[in-house]
């Protein structure tokens, strides 16, 4: 499997940090995890890695829009013309709006299933924890709910099951946040509800990565 | 939706944002990072981020009755 992780601003530093426990879990389960970071995040390098490693799962973390994914310098590295790169894989792009066109195009070009978001991906965060994203309890419900998708796929569950479990995780957090007396809870709650509503997939419901 | 409705929704969303603590921010993809006050300013500018903030809040308000009906 390939984990693509950008890390060039606050938002991507949070995404980057929250992939760490997933990489550990994947390796503990015996998966060969290839990390693509920094200047490695180009279409050419991704194609070479796919050709050599034949991954069943690609997990992208970074900025995007309805037609493109962006690398570590804010450069577009995948767009509708290169969406075939995801063929035969299950791909999860933790990225704004990417499902609308890119996800559809990827599936049209042979991607088994493309998981992503139909709207912006919001991250609420506490100023006090910017340097320690994994200790930011404002961001945690948002990123842990999305991490659930990968955890479920690693356990052998299907795309549809992984998405349902992510909604359940989000619902549990939403309940806690609604009744929380923590003043920052409303920010987490609104971002989480928005992301959870925007999460969806294209392609095969029963696709699995193992 | 007529102009009055749009103005009312903007006011409602801005009030909700202004009630948030100042030590929280939102990252909105490659638009960048915004404090609640920044989002209020973006709504006033009618920018894409401002529109996204309105959409986020409206979605939340619409879903709220269902959310609070979950058992504690």
Short mmCIF file of C-alpha atoms in Angstrom, two decimals:
data_model
loop_
_atom_site.label_atom_id
_atom_site.label_comp_id
_atom_site.label_asym_id
_atom_site.label_seq_id
_atom_site.Cartn_x
_atom_site.Cartn_y
_atom_site.Cartn_z
CA UNK A 1 0.00 0.00 0.00
CA UNK A 2 1.09 3.55 -0.62
CA UNK A 3 0.61 6.40 1.86
CA UNK A 4 1.07 9.79 0.20
CA UNK A 5 1.60 12.47 2.84
CA UNK A 6 2.07 16.15 2.17
CA UNK A 7 3.27 18.36 5.00
CA UNK A 8 3.69 22.02 4.07
CA UNK A 9 1.16 23.97 6.14
CA UNK A 10 -0.88 23.59 9.31
CA UNK A 11 -3.68 21.59 7.72
CA UNK A 12 -1.34 19.10 6.06
CA UNK A 13 0.76 18.83 9.24
CA UNK A 14 -2.37 17.55 10.98
CA UNK A 15 -3.11 15.07 8.20
CA UNK A 16 0.54 13.95 8.25
CA UNK A 17 0.54 13.39 12.01
CA UNK A 18 -2.71 11.44 12.00
CA UNK A 19 -1.36 8.97 9.41
CA UNK A 20 1.43 7.91 11.83
CA UNK A 21 -0.71 5.54 13.92
CA UNK A 22 -2.21 4.11 10.73
CA UNK A 23 1.23 3.32 9.30
CA UNK A 24 2.17 1.57 12.55
CA UNK A 25 -1.04 -0.42 12.52
CA UNK A 26 -0.62 -1.41 8.86
CA UNK A 27 2.95 -2.56 9.48
CA UNK A 28 1.90 -4.51 12.57
CA UNK A 29 -0.65 -6.27 10.40
CA UNK A 30 2.08 -7.25 7.97
CA UNK A 31 1.40 -4.79 5.16
CA UNK A 32 4.29 -3.35 3.18
CA UNK A 33 3.76 0.40 3.56
CA UNK A 34 5.44 2.68 1.04
CA UNK A 35 5.53 6.31 2.17
CA UNK A 36 5.65 9.06 -0.42
CA UNK A 37 6.57 12.44 1.02
CA UNK A 38 8.01 15.84 0.11
CA UNK A 39 9.52 16.06 -3.39
CA UNK A 40 8.72 12.39 -4.08
CA UNK A 41 5.08 13.34 -4.58
CA UNK A 42 4.97 13.45 -8.35
CA UNK A 43 2.93 11.57 -10.92
CA UNK A 44 6.04 9.89 -12.38
CA UNK A 45 7.27 8.57 -9.05
CA UNK A 46 3.78 7.42 -8.09
CA UNK A 47 3.45 5.50 -11.38
CA UNK A 48 6.86 3.86 -10.83
CA UNK A 49 5.94 2.82 -7.29
CA UNK A 50 2.63 1.41 -8.48
CA UNK A 51 4.33 -0.51 -11.30
CA UNK A 52 6.91 -2.01 -8.91
CA UNK A 53 4.76 -2.61 -5.84
CA UNK A 54 1.29 -3.23 -7.30
CA UNK A 55 -0.48 -1.75 -4.24
CA UNK A 56 -4.07 -2.65 -3.44
CA UNK A 57 -4.53 0.59 -1.47
CA UNK A 58 -3.47 4.21 -2.00
CA UNK A 59 -4.09 6.75 0.76
CA UNK A 60 -3.58 10.39 -0.18
CA UNK A 61 -3.38 13.14 2.45
CA UNK A 62 -3.23 16.70 1.22
CA UNK A 63 -4.95 19.47 -0.61
CA UNK A 64 -7.18 18.95 -3.58
CA UNK A 65 -10.23 20.09 -5.41
CA UNK A 66 -12.90 18.46 -7.53
CA UNK A 67 -10.47 17.64 -10.35
CA UNK A 68 -6.97 17.52 -8.85
CA UNK A 69 -4.69 16.48 -6.01
CA UNK A 70 -1.77 18.67 -4.96
CA UNK A 71 1.78 17.78 -3.94
CA UNK A 72 4.05 19.20 -1.30
CA UNK A 73 4.71 22.52 -3.01
CA UNK A 74 1.08 23.13 -3.83
CA UNK A 75 1.67 21.76 -7.33
CA UNK A 76 -1.04 19.76 -9.06
CA UNK A 77 0.28 16.23 -9.48
CA UNK A 78 -2.85 14.25 -10.36
CA UNK A 79 -5.77 15.49 -12.42
CA UNK A 80 -8.59 14.08 -14.53
CA UNK A 81 -6.16 13.14 -17.32
CA UNK A 82 -3.98 11.11 -14.96
CA UNK A 83 -6.81 9.56 -12.93
CA UNK A 84 -6.01 6.16 -14.49
CA UNK A 85 -3.08 5.98 -12.03
CA UNK A 86 -5.51 4.60 -9.44
CA UNK A 87 -6.72 1.67 -11.56
CA UNK A 88 -7.21 -1.67 -9.76
CA UNK A 89 -6.66 -0.01 -6.35
CA UNK A 90 -8.90 1.12 -3.54
CA UNK A 91 -7.99 4.78 -3.09
CA UNK A 92 -8.87 7.07 -0.22
CA UNK A 93 -8.14 10.77 -0.73
CA UNK A 94 -8.44 12.80 2.48
CA UNK A 95 -8.83 15.93 0.45
CA UNK A 96 -11.44 18.60 -0.29
CA UNK A 97 -14.10 18.01 -2.99
CA UNK A 98 -12.07 15.27 -4.69
CA UNK A 99 -14.92 12.83 -5.09
CA UNK A 100 -17.00 15.05 -7.35
CA UNK A 101 -15.05 14.65 -10.57
CA UNK A 102 -11.68 13.05 -9.82
CA UNK A 103 -13.21 10.10 -7.94
CA UNK A 104 -15.73 9.48 -10.70
CA UNK A 105 -13.06 9.70 -13.38
CA UNK A 106 -10.73 7.37 -11.47
CA UNK A 107 -13.46 4.72 -11.24
CA UNK A 108 -14.32 5.21 -14.91
CA UNK A 109 -10.65 4.47 -15.63
CA UNK A 110 -10.49 1.28 -13.56
CA UNK A 111 -10.12 2.26 -9.89
CA UNK A 112 -11.98 -0.39 -7.81
CA UNK A 113 -13.28 2.20 -5.36
CA UNK A 114 -12.45 5.83 -4.66
CA UNK A 115 -13.30 7.19 -1.21
CA UNK A 116 -13.31 10.94 -0.74
CA UNK A 117 -15.25 14.09 0.00
CA UNK A 118 -17.91 15.97 -1.96
CA UNK A 119 -17.29 19.21 -0.08
CA UNK A 120 -14.38 20.92 1.70
CA UNK A 121 -12.66 18.89 4.42
CA UNK A 122 -12.68 21.06 7.53
CA UNK A 123 -10.21 20.69 10.38
CA UNK A 124 -11.05 22.55 13.58
CA UNK A 125 -8.06 22.91 15.84
CA UNK A 126 -6.89 24.50 19.06
CA UNK A 127 -4.17 27.15 18.82
CA UNK A 128 -2.54 25.68 21.91
CA UNK A 129 -1.90 22.33 20.22
CA UNK A 130 -0.71 23.35 16.75
CA UNK A 131 2.73 21.87 17.43
CA UNK A 132 1.28 18.61 18.75
CA UNK A 133 -1.59 17.68 16.45
CA UNK A 134 -2.06 14.24 18.02
CA UNK A 135 -2.77 15.94 21.37
CA UNK A 136 -5.29 18.40 19.91
CA UNK A 137 -8.64 17.31 21.31
CA UNK A 138 -10.45 19.76 19.01
CA UNK A 139 -9.09 18.07 15.87
CA UNK A 140 -9.17 14.53 17.24
CA UNK A 141 -12.86 13.71 16.60
CA UNK A 142 -12.52 14.91 12.99
CA UNK A 143 -9.36 13.03 12.12
CA UNK A 144 -10.08 9.89 14.12
CA UNK A 145 -13.45 9.53 12.38
CA UNK A 146 -11.69 9.64 9.02
CA UNK A 147 -8.89 7.35 10.27
CA UNK A 148 -11.57 4.77 11.02
CA UNK A 149 -11.94 4.17 7.28
CA UNK A 150 -8.31 3.06 6.95
CA UNK A 151 -8.42 1.01 10.16
CA UNK A 152 -11.45 -0.87 8.85
CA UNK A 153 -9.88 -1.49 5.46
CA UNK A 154 -6.74 -2.83 7.18
CA UNK A 155 -8.93 -5.28 9.06
CA UNK A 156 -10.24 -6.65 5.78
CA UNK A 157 -13.59 -4.91 5.74
CA UNK A 158 -15.13 -3.67 2.49
CA UNK A 159 -15.28 -0.05 1.40
CA UNK A 160 -18.97 0.12 2.25
CA UNK A 161 -18.39 -1.36 5.71
CA UNK A 162 -15.48 1.01 6.34
CA UNK A 163 -17.59 4.05 5.44
CA UNK A 164 -20.45 2.87 7.65
CA UNK A 165 -18.06 2.36 10.57
CA UNK A 166 -16.63 5.84 10.03
CA UNK A 167 -20.17 7.28 10.22
CA UNK A 168 -20.68 5.33 13.47
CA UNK A 169 -17.43 6.69 14.92
CA UNK A 170 -18.50 10.21 13.92
CA UNK A 171 -21.94 9.68 15.49
CA UNK A 172 -20.32 8.61 18.78
CA UNK A 173 -18.12 11.72 18.79
CA UNK A 174 -21.07 13.93 17.80
CA UNK A 175 -23.06 12.69 20.80
CA UNK A 176 -20.16 13.40 23.16
CA UNK A 177 -19.60 16.84 21.65
CA UNK A 178 -23.26 17.87 21.74
CA UNK A 179 -23.38 17.35 25.49
CA UNK A 180 -19.83 18.55 26.14
CA UNK A 181 -19.21 21.56 28.37
CA UNK A 182 -15.84 22.13 26.69
CA UNK A 183 -16.03 25.60 25.02
CA UNK A 184 -14.14 24.45 21.92
CA UNK A 185 -16.48 21.51 21.32
CA UNK A 186 -18.78 23.47 19.01
CA UNK A 187 -15.95 23.97 16.51
CA UNK A 188 -15.15 20.25 16.42
CA UNK A 189 -18.82 19.42 16.16
CA UNK A 190 -19.54 21.64 13.18
CA UNK A 191 -16.47 20.51 11.24
CA UNK A 192 -17.20 16.86 12.01
CA UNK A 193 -20.85 17.06 10.95
CA UNK A 194 -19.83 18.77 7.70
CA UNK A 195 -17.08 16.24 6.85
CA UNK A 196 -19.24 13.27 7.78
CA UNK A 197 -21.97 14.51 5.44
CA UNK A 198 -19.46 15.03 2.62
CA UNK A 199 -17.84 11.56 2.92
CA UNK A 200 -18.76 9.07 0.20
CA UNK A 201 -17.28 6.77 -2.40
CA UNK A 202 -17.50 5.82 -6.05
CA UNK A 203 -17.02 2.30 -7.35
CA UNK A 204 -17.47 -1.11 -5.82
CA UNK A 205 -19.10 -1.25 -2.39
CA UNK A 206 -17.52 -4.64 -1.69
CA UNK A 207 -13.97 -3.74 -2.74
CA UNK A 208 -11.34 -4.71 -0.16
CA UNK A 209 -7.61 -4.20 0.17
CA UNK A 210 -6.87 -7.68 1.52
CA UNK B 1 -34.21 32.50 -1.79
CA UNK B 2 -34.76 36.27 -1.72
CA UNK B 3 -32.28 38.91 -0.57
CA UNK B 4 -33.79 39.20 2.91
CA UNK B 5 -33.45 35.46 3.50
CA UNK B 6 -29.81 35.53 2.38
CA UNK B 7 -29.08 38.44 4.71
CA UNK B 8 -30.83 36.67 7.59
CA UNK B 9 -28.82 33.47 7.03
CA UNK B 10 -25.57 35.43 6.86
CA UNK B 11 -26.42 37.20 10.10
CA UNK B 12 -27.31 33.92 11.79
CA UNK B 13 -24.07 32.24 10.70
CA UNK B 14 -21.98 35.24 11.74
CA UNK B 15 -23.64 35.27 15.18
CA UNK B 16 -22.87 31.58 15.60
CA UNK B 17 -19.24 32.10 14.58
CA UNK B 18 -18.83 35.10 16.87
CA UNK B 19 -19.93 32.92 19.81
CA UNK B 20 -16.94 30.61 19.29
CA UNK B 21 -13.85 30.99 21.45
CA UNK B 22 -11.03 32.92 19.74
CA UNK B 23 -8.42 30.23 20.41
CA UNK B 24 -9.85 27.90 17.80
CA UNK B 25 -9.21 27.95 14.06
CA UNK B 26 -10.44 26.12 11.01
CA UNK B 27 -8.30 24.78 8.22
CA UNK B 28 -10.30 24.72 5.02
CA UNK B 29 -8.26 22.78 2.48
CA UNK B 30 -5.99 24.93 0.36
CA UNK B 31 -7.97 28.06 1.17
CA UNK B 32 -5.89 28.25 4.36
CA UNK B 33 -6.53 28.77 8.05
CA UNK B 34 -9.23 30.94 9.51
CA UNK B 35 -10.22 32.09 12.97
CA UNK B 36 -13.97 32.51 13.60
CA UNK B 37 -13.50 36.26 13.03
CA UNK B 38 -11.67 35.58 9.73
CA UNK B 39 -14.63 33.47 8.60
CA UNK B 40 -17.00 36.31 9.49
CA UNK B 41 -14.86 38.64 7.34
CA UNK B 42 -14.92 36.10 4.49
CA UNK B 43 -18.72 35.95 4.69
CA UNK B 44 -18.84 39.74 4.43
CA UNK B 45 -16.56 39.57 1.38
CA UNK B 46 -18.82 36.90 -0.14
CA UNK B 47 -15.72 34.83 -0.90
CA UNK B 48 -15.64 31.10 -1.64
CA UNK B 49 -14.50 30.38 1.92
CA UNK B 50 -17.30 32.57 3.24
CA UNK B 51 -19.79 30.58 1.16
CA UNK B 52 -18.28 27.31 2.43
CA UNK B 53 -18.60 28.56 6.02
CA UNK B 54 -22.26 29.39 5.46
CA UNK B 55 -22.86 25.98 3.91
CA UNK B 56 -21.14 24.24 6.83
CA UNK B 57 -23.24 26.09 9.37
CA UNK B 58 -26.49 25.64 7.49
CA UNK B 59 -25.87 21.91 7.12
CA UNK B 60 -25.20 21.72 10.82
CA UNK B 61 -28.36 23.63 11.73
CA UNK B 62 -30.44 21.41 9.41
CA UNK B 63 -29.00 18.24 10.96
CA UNK B 64 -29.21 19.47 14.55
CA UNK B 65 -32.76 18.18 15.30
CA UNK B 66 -31.72 14.68 14.18
CA UNK B 67 -28.46 14.89 16.13
CA UNK B 68 -30.06 15.88 19.43
CA UNK B 69 -32.66 13.12 19.07
CA UNK B 70 -29.91 10.49 19.48
CA UNK B 71 -30.09 8.85 22.90
CA UNK B 72 -27.56 10.25 25.39
#
